[in-house]
Each structure stands twice: as C-alpha cells, then as structure tokens.
Coordinates of C-alpha atoms in Angstrom, one line a residue:
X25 CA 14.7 3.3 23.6
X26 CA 17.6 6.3 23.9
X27 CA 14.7 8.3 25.4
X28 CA 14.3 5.7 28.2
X29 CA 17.8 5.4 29.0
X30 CA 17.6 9.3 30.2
X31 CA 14.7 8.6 32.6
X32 CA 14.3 7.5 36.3
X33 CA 11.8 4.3 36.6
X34 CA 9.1 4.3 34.5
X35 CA 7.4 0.7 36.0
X36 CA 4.2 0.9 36.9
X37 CA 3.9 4.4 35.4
X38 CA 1.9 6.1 32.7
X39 CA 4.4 7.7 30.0
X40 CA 3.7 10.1 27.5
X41 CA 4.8 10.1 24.4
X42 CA 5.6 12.4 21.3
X43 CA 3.9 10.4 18.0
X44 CA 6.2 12.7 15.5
X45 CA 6.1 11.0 11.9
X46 CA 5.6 7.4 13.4
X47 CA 3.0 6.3 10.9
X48 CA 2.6 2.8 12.6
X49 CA 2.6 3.0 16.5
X50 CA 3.2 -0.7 17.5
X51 CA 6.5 -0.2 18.5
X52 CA 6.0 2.6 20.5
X53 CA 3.9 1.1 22.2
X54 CA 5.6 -2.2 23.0
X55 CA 8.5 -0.8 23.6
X56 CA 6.8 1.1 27.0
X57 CA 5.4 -2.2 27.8
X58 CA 8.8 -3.7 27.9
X59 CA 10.4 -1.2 30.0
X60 CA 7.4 -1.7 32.6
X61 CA 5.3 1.2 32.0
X62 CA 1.7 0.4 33.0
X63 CA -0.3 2.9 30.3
X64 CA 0.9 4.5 27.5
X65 CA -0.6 8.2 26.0
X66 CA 0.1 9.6 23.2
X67 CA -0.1 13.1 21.6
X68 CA 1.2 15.1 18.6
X69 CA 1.0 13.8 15.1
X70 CA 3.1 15.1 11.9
X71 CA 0.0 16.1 9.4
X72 CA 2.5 18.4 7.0
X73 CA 0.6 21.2 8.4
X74 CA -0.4 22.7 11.8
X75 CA -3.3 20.3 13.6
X76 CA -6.0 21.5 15.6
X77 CA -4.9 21.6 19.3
X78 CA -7.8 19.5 20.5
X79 CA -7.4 17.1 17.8
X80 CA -7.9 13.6 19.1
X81 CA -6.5 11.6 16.0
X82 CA -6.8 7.7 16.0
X83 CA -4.1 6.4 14.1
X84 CA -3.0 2.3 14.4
X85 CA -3.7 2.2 18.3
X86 CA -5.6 -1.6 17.7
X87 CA -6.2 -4.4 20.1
X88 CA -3.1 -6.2 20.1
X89 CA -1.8 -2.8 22.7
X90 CA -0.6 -5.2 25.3
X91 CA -1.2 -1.7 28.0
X92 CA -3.6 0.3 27.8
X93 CA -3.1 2.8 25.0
X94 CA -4.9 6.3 24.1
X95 CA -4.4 9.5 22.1
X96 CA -5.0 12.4 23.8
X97 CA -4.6 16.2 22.2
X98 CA -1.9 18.5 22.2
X99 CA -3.3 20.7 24.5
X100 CA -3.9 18.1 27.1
X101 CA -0.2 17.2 26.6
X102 CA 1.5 20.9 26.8
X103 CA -1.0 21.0 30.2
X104 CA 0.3 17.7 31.7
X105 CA 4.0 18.7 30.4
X106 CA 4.1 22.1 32.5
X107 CA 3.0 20.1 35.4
X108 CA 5.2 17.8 34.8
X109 CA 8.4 20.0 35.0
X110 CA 6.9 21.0 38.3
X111 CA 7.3 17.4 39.7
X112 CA 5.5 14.1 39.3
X113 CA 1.8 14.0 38.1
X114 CA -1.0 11.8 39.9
X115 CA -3.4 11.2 36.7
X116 CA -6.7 9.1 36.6
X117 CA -7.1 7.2 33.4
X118 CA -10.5 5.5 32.3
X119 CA -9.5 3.4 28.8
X120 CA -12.7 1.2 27.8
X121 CA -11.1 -1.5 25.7
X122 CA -13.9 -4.0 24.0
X123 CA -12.0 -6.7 22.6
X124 CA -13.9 -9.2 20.4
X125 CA -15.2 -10.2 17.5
X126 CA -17.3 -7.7 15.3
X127 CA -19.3 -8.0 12.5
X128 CA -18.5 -5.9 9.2
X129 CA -20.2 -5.8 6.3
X130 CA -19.3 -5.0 2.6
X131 CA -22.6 -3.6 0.9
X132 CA -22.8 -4.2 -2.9
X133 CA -25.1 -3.2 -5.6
X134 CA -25.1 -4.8 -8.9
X135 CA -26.3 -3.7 -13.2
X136 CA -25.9 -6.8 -15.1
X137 CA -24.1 -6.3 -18.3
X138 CA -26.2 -6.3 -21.5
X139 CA -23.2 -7.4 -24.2
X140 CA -20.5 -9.3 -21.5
X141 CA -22.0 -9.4 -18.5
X142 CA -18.6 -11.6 -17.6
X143 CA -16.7 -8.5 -17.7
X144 CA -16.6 -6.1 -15.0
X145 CA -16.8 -2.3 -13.9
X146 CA -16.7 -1.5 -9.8
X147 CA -17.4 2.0 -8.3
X148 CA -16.1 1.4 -4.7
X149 CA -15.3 3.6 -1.4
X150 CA -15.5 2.6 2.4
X151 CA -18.4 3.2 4.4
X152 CA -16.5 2.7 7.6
X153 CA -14.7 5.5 9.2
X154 CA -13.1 7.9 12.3
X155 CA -15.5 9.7 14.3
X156 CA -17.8 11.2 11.2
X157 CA -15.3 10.8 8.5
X158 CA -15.9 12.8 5.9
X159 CA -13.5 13.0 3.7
X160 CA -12.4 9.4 4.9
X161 CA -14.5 8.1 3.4
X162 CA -18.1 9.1 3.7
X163 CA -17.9 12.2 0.9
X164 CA -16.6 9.2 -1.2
X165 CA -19.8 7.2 -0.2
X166 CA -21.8 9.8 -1.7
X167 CA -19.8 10.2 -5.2
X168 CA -20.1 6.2 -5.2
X169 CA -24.2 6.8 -4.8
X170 CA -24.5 9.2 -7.1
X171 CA -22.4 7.5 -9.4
X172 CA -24.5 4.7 -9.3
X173 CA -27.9 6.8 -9.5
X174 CA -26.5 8.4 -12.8
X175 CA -25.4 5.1 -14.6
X176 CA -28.7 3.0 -13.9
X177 CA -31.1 5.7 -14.6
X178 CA -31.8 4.8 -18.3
X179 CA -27.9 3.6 -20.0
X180 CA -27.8 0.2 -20.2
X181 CA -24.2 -0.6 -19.9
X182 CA -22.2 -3.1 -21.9
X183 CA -20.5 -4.7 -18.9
X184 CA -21.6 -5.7 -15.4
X185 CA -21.1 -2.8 -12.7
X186 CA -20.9 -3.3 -8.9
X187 CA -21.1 -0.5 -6.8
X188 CA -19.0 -1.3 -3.3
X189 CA -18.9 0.3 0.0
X190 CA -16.3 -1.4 1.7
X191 CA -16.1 -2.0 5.5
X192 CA -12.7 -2.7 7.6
X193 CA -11.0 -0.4 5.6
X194 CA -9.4 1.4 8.6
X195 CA -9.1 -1.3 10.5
X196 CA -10.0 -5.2 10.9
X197 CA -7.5 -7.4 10.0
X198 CA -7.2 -9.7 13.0
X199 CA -3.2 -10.9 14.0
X200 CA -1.8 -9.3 11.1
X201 CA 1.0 -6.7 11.2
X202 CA -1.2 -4.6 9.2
X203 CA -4.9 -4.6 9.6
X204 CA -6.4 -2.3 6.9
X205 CA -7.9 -3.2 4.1
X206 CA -9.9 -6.0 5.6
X207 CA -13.3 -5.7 3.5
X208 CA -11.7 -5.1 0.1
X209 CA -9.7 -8.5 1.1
X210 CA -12.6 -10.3 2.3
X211 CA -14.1 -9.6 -1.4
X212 CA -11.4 -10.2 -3.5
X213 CA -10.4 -13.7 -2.2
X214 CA -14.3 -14.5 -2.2
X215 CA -14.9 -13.3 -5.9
X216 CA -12.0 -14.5 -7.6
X217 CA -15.1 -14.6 -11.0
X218 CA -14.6 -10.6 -10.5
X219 CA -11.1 -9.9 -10.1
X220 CA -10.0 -12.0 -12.8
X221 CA -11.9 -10.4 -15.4
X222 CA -11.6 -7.0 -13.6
X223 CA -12.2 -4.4 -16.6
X224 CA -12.0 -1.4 -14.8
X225 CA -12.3 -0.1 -10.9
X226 CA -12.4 3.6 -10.1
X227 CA -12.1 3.6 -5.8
X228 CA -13.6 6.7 -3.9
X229 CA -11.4 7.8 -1.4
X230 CA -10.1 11.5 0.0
X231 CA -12.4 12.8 -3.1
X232 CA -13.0 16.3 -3.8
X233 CA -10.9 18.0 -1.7
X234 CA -9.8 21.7 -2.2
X235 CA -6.7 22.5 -4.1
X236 CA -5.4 23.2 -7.7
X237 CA -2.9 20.5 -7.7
X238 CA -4.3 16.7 -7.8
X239 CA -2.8 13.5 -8.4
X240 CA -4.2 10.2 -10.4
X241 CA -3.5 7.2 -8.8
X242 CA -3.0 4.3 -11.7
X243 CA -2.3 0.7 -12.0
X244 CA 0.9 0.3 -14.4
X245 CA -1.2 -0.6 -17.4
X246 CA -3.7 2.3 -17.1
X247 CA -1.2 5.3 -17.6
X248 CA -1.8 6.1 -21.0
X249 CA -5.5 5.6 -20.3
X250 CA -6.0 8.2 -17.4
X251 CA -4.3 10.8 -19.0
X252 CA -6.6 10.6 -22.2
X253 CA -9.2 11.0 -19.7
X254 CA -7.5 14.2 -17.7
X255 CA -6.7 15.6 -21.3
X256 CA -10.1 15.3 -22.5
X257 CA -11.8 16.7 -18.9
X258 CA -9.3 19.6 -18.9
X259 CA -7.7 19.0 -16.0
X260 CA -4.2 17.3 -17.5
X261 CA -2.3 20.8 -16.5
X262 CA -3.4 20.7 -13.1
X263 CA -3.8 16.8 -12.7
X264 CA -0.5 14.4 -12.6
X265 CA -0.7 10.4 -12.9
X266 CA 1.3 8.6 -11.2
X267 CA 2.0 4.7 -11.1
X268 CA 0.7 2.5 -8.2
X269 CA -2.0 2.7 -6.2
X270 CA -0.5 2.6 -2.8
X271 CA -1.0 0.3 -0.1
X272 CA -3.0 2.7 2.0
X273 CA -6.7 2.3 0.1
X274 CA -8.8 0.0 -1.4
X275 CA -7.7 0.6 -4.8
X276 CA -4.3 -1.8 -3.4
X277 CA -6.7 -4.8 -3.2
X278 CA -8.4 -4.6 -6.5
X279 CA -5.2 -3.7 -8.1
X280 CA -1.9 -4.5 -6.3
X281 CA -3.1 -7.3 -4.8
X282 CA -5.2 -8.9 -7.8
X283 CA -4.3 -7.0 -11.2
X284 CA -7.3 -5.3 -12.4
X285 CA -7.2 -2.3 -13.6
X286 CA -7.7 0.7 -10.9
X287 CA -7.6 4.4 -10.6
X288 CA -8.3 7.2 -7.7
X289 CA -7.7 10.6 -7.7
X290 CA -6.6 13.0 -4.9
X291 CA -6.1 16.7 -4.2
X292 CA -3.9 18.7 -2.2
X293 CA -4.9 21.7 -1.0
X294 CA -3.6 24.9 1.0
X295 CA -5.0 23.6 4.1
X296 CA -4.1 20.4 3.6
X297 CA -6.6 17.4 5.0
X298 CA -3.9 15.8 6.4
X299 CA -4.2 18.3 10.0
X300 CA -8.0 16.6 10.5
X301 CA -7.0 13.1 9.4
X302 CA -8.5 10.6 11.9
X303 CA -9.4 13.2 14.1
X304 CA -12.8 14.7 15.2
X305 CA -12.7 17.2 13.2
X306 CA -13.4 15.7 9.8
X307 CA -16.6 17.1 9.2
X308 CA -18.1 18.1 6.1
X309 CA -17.5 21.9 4.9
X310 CA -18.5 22.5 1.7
X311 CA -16.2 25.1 1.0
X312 CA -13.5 22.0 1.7
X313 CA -14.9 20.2 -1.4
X314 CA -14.4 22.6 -4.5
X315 CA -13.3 20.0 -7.0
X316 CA -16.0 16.7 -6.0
X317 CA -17.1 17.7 -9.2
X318 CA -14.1 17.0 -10.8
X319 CA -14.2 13.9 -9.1
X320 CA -17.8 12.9 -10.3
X321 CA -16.5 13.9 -13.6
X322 CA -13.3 11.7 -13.8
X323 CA -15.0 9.0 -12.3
X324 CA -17.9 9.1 -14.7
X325 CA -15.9 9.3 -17.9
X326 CA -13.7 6.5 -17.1
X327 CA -16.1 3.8 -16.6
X328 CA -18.6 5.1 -19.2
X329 CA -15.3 4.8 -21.6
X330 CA -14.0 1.6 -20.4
X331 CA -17.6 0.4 -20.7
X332 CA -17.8 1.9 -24.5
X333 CA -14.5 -0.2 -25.3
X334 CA -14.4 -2.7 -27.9
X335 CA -11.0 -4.2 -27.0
X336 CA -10.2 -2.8 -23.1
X337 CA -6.9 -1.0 -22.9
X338 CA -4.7 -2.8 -21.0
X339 CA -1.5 -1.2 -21.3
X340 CA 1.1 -4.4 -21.3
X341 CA 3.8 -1.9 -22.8
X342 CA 3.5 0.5 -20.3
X343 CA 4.2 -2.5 -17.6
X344 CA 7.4 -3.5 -19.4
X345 CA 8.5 0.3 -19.5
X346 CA 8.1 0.1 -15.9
X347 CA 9.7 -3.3 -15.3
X348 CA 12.8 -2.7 -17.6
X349 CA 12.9 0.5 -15.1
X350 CA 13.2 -1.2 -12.2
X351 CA 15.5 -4.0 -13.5
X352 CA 18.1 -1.0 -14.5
X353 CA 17.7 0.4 -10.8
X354 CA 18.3 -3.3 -9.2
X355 CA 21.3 -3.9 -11.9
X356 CA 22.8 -0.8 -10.3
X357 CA 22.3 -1.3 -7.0
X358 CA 23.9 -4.6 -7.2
X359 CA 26.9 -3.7 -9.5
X360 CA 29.2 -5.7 -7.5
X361 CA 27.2 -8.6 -7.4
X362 CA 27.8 -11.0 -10.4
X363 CA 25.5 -13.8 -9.2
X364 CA 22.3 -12.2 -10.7
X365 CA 23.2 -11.1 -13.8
X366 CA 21.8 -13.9 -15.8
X367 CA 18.8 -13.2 -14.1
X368 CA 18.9 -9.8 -14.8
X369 CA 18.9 -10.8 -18.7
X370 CA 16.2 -13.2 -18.5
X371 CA 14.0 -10.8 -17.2
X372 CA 14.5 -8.0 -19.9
X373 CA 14.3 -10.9 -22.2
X374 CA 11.0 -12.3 -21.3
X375 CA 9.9 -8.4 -20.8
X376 CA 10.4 -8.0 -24.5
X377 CA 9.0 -11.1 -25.4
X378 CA 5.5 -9.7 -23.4
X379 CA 6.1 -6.2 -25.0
X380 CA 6.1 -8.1 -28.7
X381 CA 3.4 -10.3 -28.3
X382 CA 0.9 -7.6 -26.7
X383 CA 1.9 -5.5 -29.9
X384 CA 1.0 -8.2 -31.8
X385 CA -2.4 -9.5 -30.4
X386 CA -3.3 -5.7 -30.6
X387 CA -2.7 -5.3 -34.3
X388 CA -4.4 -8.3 -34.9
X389 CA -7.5 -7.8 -32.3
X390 CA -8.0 -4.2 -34.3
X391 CA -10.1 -5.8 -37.0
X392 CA -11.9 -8.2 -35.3
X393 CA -15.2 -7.5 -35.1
X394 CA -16.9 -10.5 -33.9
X395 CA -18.5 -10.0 -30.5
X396 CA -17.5 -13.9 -29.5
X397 CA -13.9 -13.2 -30.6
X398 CA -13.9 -9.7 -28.7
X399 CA -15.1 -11.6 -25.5
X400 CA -12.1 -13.6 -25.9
X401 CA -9.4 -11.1 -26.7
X402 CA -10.6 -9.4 -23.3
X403 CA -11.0 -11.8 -21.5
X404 CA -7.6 -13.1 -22.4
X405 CA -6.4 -9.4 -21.5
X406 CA -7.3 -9.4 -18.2
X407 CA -6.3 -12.9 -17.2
X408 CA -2.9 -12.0 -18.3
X409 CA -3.2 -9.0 -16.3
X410 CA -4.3 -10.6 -13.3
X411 CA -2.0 -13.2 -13.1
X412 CA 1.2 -11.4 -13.7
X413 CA 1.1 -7.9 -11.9
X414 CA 0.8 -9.0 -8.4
X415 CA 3.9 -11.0 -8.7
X416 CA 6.1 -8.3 -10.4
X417 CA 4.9 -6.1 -7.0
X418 CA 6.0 -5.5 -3.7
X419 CA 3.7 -3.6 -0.7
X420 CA 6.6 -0.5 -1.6
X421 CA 4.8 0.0 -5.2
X422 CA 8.4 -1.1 -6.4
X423 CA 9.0 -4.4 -8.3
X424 CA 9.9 -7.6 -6.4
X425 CA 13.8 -7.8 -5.4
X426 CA 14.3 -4.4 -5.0
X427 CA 14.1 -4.0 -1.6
X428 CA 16.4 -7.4 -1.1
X429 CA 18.8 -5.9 -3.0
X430 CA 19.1 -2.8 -1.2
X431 CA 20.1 -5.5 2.0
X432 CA 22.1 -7.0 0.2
X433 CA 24.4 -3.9 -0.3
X434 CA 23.8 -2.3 3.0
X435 CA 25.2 -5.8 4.2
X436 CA 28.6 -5.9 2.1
X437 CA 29.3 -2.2 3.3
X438 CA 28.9 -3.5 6.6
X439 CA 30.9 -6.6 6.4
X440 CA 33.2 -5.0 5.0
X441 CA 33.8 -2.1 7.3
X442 CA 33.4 -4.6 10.2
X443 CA 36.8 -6.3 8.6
X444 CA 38.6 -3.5 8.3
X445 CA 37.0 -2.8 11.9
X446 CA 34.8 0.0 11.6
X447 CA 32.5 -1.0 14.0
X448 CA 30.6 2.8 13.9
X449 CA 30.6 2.4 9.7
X450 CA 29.8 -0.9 10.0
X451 CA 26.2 -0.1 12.4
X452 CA 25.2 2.9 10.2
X453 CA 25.1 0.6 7.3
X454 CA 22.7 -1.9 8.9
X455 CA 20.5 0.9 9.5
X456 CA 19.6 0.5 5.8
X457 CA 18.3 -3.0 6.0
X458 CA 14.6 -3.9 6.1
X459 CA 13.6 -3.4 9.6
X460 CA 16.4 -1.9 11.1
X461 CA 14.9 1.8 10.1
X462 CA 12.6 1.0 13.1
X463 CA 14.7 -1.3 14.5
X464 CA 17.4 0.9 15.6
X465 CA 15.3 3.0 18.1
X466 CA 13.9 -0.2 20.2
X467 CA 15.6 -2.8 22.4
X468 CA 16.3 -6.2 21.4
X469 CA 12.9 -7.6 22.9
X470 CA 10.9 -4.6 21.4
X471 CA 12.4 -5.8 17.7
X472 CA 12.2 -9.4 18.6
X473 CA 8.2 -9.1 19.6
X474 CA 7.3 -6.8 16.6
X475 CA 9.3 -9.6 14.3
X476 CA 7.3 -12.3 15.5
X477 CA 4.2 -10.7 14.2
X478 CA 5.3 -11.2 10.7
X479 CA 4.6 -15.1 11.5
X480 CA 1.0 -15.0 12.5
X481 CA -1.6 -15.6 9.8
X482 CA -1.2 -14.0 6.9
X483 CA -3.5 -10.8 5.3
X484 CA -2.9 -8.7 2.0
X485 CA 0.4 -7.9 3.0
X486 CA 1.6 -12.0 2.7
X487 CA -0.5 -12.4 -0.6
X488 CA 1.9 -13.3 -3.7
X489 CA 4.6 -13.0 -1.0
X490 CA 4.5 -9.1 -2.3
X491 CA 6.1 -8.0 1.6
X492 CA 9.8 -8.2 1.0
X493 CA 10.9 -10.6 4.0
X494 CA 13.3 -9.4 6.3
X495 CA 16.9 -11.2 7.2
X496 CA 17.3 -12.9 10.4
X497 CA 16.3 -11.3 13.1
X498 CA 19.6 -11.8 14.0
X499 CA 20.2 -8.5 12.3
X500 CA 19.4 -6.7 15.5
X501 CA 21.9 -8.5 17.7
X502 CA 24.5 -7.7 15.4
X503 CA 23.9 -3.8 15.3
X504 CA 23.4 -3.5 19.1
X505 CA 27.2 -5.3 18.9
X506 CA 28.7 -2.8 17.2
X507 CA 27.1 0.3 18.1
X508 CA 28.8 -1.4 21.8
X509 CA 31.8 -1.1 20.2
X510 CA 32.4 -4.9 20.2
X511 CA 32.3 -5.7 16.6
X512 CA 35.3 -8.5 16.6
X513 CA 32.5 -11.2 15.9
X514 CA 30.5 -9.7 13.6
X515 CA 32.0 -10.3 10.1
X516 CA 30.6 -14.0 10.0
X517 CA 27.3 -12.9 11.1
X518 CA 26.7 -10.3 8.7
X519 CA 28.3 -12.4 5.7
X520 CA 25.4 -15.1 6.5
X521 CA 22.4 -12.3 6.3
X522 CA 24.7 -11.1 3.5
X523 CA 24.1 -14.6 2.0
X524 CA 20.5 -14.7 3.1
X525 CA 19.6 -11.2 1.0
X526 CA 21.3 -12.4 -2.1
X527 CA 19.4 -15.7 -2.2
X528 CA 16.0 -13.2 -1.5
X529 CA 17.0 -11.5 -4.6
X530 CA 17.7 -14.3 -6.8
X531 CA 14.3 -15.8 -6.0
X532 CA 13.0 -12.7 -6.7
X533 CA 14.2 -12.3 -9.8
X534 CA 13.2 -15.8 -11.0
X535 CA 9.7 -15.1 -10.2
X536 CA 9.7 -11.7 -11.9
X537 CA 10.8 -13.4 -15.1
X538 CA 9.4 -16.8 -15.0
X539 CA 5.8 -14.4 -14.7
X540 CA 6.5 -12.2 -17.3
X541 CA 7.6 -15.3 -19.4
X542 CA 4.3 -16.6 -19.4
X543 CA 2.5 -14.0 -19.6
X544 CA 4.3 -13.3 -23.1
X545 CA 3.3 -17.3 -24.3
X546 CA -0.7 -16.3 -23.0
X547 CA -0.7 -13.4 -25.3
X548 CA 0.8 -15.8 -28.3
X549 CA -1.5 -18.4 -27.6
X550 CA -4.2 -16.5 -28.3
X551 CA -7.0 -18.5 -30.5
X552 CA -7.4 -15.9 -33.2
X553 CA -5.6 -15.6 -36.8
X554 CA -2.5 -13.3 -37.5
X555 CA -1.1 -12.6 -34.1
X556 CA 1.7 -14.5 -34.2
X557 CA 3.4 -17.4 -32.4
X558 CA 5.7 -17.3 -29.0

C-alpha cells in the first residue's frame, strides 16, 4: 500500500511487482486490483539462494486473481525496469485464464494384510506438479514405486499397505484461503476406516536431494521411533528429527489433520532446491539426487519395522512432553492474565493422567501374546491417537491457544499505551496480532476482502478448528487510527478484541484438556487385565 502512495495513477495500468519473501500472493494481488490497476506481473522470489534469471516460478497465483495475474522472470523485469526509468512502457499481455472445474485423481494401490489387515501402512507422494516437477514431486513418485515393487515381490506383510499418489497437492482446493493439499483431503474425509487405524505413513516429497545435512519430519508420538531408525541406518549424525510435519505436504493430512502416525525426510544441500522451486527448471539431474538412497532406505526400514511390530509404538509420552512444553510457553506468555490459570492446571493434570495410563497399558500390553488381544491394544492405540492430536494442533505446528494468547498480549500493550496515549507504541503492538503481520502493508478494503475469505467453505485449514481465528476485523480500523495519529478512541476498541482473544484462549484451553482427559480414561478402559483403572 506505502508503495502506491509514492506513485502517479496506476488505473487501468499494468504494475509490476517485487514478490520478495511473500509466500502467499493474494494480497498482492488484491491490493493492485483495489487501487485500479488492470494486470498485475510479478517477478523476483526469495529462494535462500540465487535463482535462475529466467526462472518462471508459479507460486499461489490461483483463480480467484480478480485481474489478470502472471510471473514473469527476473530478466524480463530488470529489461522492463530500465525502460521504465526512461519513461512509460506500452506492453502487450496475452494471460490465457481457464477457469473451471477439473478433474483430479488420487491413484491407489493396495497388499491386504495377512495377520490385521484392519491396520494400516501408506507409502504416499503427489503425482501432480510445476512444469516437470521433479523433485516436487515426481522423484518421490518413483521412490513410492519402487517402494511398492520391493515390498510385494515375495514379503507378505502383516498389515494392509496402500501405496498413494496424490493429486491437488499444489493446488485445488476451491474458495478456500488455502488450496493445497486437496487430494490427501479428499482421501482422508472419504476413508475415515484408514486414518483411524493409521499404523504408519512415510509421505514422499523433496526426496533425495543433495546435501550432508537432512531433517526427519515426525508426528509428536513418532520421535523416539525415527531416531531408532536414523541410529540404526547411520545417518543419526547427519539426520535431525524434528516434531510436526508442517502444513505444506501431504504428510499434514495424514498426520495433523487426522493423527496417524507420519514421517518424511528432507535434505538441504549447497545449492539449495529452493532457487528451482516451481520453476521450469526442476528437472531431473542425477548428480542433484546423491542421497534417494537414503531415502529408499529410511523409507523402507520404517514400514517394514512398523509392519514387524507386535504392539505399534505410539509415543503418548513424547505428546505430553510436548504438551506440558507448550502449556509452560502459553503460562508465560500470559503471566498477567489470571483468568486461565485453572485452565492451565487442568491441562497438565489431564496430561499426566494420559502420561500414567499409556505407561500402564504398555507394561501390561508387554506380555500379552494373544493375537485377538494385540488387535485390540492397537487398535485402541491408534484411536486414541486419532482422536486427540488434531485437537491439541494448530496449522503453526504449535498447540491450540498459543497463537490467541500471543493477541491477547499484543492487545494489553496496546491498550495500554493507547491510555497513556502512545498512539505510535500503541500501532507497533497490533502489528503482532494474527493478521495484522500482513495486514499492516494493505488498505482497509485489501484486509477486509482477504478476511472475508476465511468465511467461505471450509478445507483442511477449518478442520478441528486447528486455524487460530483472528479478532475482529475491526483490528485493522483501529491500527490505521493510530498510525493517523488519532488514537483518542481506541482504548475501548482494543479492550473488546482484548476481551475477544482471551475468550479464544480459554476455549482453547478447555478443548486441549477436556481431549487429553479422555484420551487418558480410553487408555484406562482398556479390556485387558492389569492395566489399571482411570
């Protein structure tokens, strides 16, 4: 917005624009629309490392553009830019838009379990893709394959596989804020049989890539497990795990979104992929792909050793670890606020209560040797899994009420400096609130048009209400107030949004420990002897 304020007219003009670090472009791109520009093109995009001058990278340009939108590369923009500085530029641009709707298609193949064919095992990447995509995703495609090839060419597994190539990864979602993930959505709300009694799911995705450094991307309960794999591959000194599987991949809607149990794994390289992300030139090199083997490797020992368990690992400790963590982080955040600190108990309470009774259905599941009772200790596991996780979760792999109670905070700094009539303290501290760390570069219709996406039907993003939601939009009004100087008003406004992130956060926190709660009396009801009552 401060960049248009320093030109002449830009209605009925094309405007080019610098991407920078803006992962999402849909503000960009409304907010030329509402100062009348008629096309919009963009260039430049921060990869971490130097790009490719022709590079032509799609990134989030989709078919809610309301003006015609395109990427074009760096070197097309330095040209247009040194004309530009000589005077205005006369440019023809041809933008073929088809706007309907397409057909997708998630392609599955199946080995029915010989012991508990209830229980199972998914290999999965995306078969959809930039240009020829391959690193996203069509080198994962081919460790999916092969992964497959290996496993059904004579071992007869315990559990049921499915081998998934996902489509609509990249994009697909229709009227959603954010439109990834669309075929790994699509599957889980249609197979609710799969995901909740999800042993194991090892997604495909940025495989193989060259580097010594890599990174295991983990559920919370499959920590412990991943880095008995990475020890026993001998990779743990050059392969970290890390908790989450991030929002950006498949792996979110088997795992985030519907608690089974996922991993990936990732490299980083000296030339790092991210200069041919999205762009034409990710191509296959093979000298790209030193560690795919590594990848085959991981992949492979993981679901051959999840498939080879007797009781399946589900780490419930490791979640309370995580969930005390958090709960320690929120308490300090909100050290002024009294309100939720009964709330704040009852959740490290009932997290104890989970951590006690998963100790004890463990000791007691050790001995049992009956395949019936084994099919029930599982399948006990997983349904415990799979209802709680997604609710302790929000979309910023932190746990619900976090991100409510960093408004909340940013809001009291701000009332209060408003008081004492700060007006420039008061505007720096809303631009910590959800939304306003966009929202502070757009114009009030730009933020009030992006908000109003948030309402339309609902994707991954909306499921188990995991997307923290905002304050009132009129958050925005308030800020553009007192960055005016005219902040005499404001106190009352910002105590009600002030009001508003508190009640967020106490909902929050009742859900967090009403789930853990009973998920602790499902582990204590468990029908078998010796493991202990809630």
């Amino acid at each position: 917005m401060h960049d248009y304020a320093n030109l002449s007219e830009v209605r009925g003009k094309a405007v080019l624009v610098r991407r920078g670090d803006d992962w999402l472009n849909s503000q960009v791109v409304m907010e030329a629309a509402e100062q009348g520009a008629s096309a919009i093109l963009l260039y430049d995009y921060d990869s971490g490392a130097e790009a490719p001058q022709d590079s032509i990278q799609q990134m989030s340009i989709v078919y809610r553009d309301p003006i015609p939108t395109v990427t074009i590369s760096n070197r097309d923009a330095a040209w247009l830019k040194e004309r530009l500085a000589e005077g205005e530029v006369m440019i023809e641009l041809e933008n073929r838009v088809d706007v309907g709707y397409g057909f997708s298609e998630n392609v599955i193949g199946m080995i029915r379990g010989t012991e508990y064919p209830d229980e199972w095992i998914v290999v999965s990447a995306h078969h959809d893709r930039w240009f020829q995509g391959a690193q996203d995703d069509s080198v994962g495609v081919a460790v999916m394959l092969e992964l497959a090839r290996v496993i059904s060419e004579g071992y007869r597994p315990r559990r049921s596989f499915l081998f998934i190539a996902f489509g609509s990864e990249e994009v697909g979602g229709l009227w959603t804020q954010f439109d990834w993930l669309a075929g790994s959505y699509a599957f889980i709300r249609a197979h609710p049989e799969v995901t909740s009694r999800l042993a194991y799911a090892f997604n495909v995705d940025l495989a193989g890539w060259t580097g010594r450094e890599g990174q295991v991307r983990a559920t919370l309960d499959q920590v412990a497990f991943q880095r008995g794999l990475l020890a026993d591959l001998g990779l743990d000194e050059r392969v970290t795990v890390r908790e989450h599987v991030g929002t950006g991949v498949d792996a979110w809607s088997l795992g985030g979104v519907r608690g089974g149990a996922v991993a990936y794994l990732s490299w980083t390289g000296d030339v790092p992929f991210s200069r041919y992300y999205h762009t034409q030139h990710d191509l296959y090199r093979a000298e790209d792909y030193a560690n795919l083997q590594h990848d085959l490797r991981h992949g492979a020992l993981g679901v051959l050793r999840m498939d080879q368990a007797v009781v399946l690992p589900v780490g419930f400790s490791e979640i309370v670890d995580w969930v005390t963590e958090q709960l320690d982080r929120i308490e300090q955040t909100v050290s002024s606020l009294s309100t939720p600190t009964e709330l704040l108990f009852e959740a490290r309470q009932s997290a104890e209560r989970l951590r006690t009774q998963a100790e004890r259905l463990a000791a007691a599941s050790a001995s049992v040797v009956d395949r019936d009772d084994i099919a029930v200790v599982n399948a006990l596991l997983m349904k415990t899994r799979h209802d709680l996780v997604p609710w302790l979760l929000n979309t910023e792999e932190r746990l619900r009420g976090s991100r409510y109670a960093e408004d909340f905070t940013a809001l009291q700094r701000a009332r209060l400096a408003a008081t004492d009539g700060d007006t420039e303290a008061a505007a720096a501290a809303l631009e910590e609130v959800n939304t306003m760390q966009w929202g502070k570069r757009v114009s009030p219709e730009t933020y009030r048009a992006e908000r109003l996406l948030s309402y339309e039907p609902t994707g991954w993003m909306w499921e188990f209400d995991q997307h923290p939601r905002p304050v009132d939009p009129e958050l925005h009004t308030i800020y553009s107030q007192l960055r005016a100087g005219r902040g005499v008003d404001s106190v009352s406004g910002i105590a009600r949004l002030e009001a508003q992130a508190e009640g967020s956060l106490r909902k929050a926190l009742f859900i967090v420990a009403g789930k853990l709660r009973e998920a602790a009396r499902a582990l204590a009801d468990a029908p078998l002897p010796n493991v202990g009552s809630f």
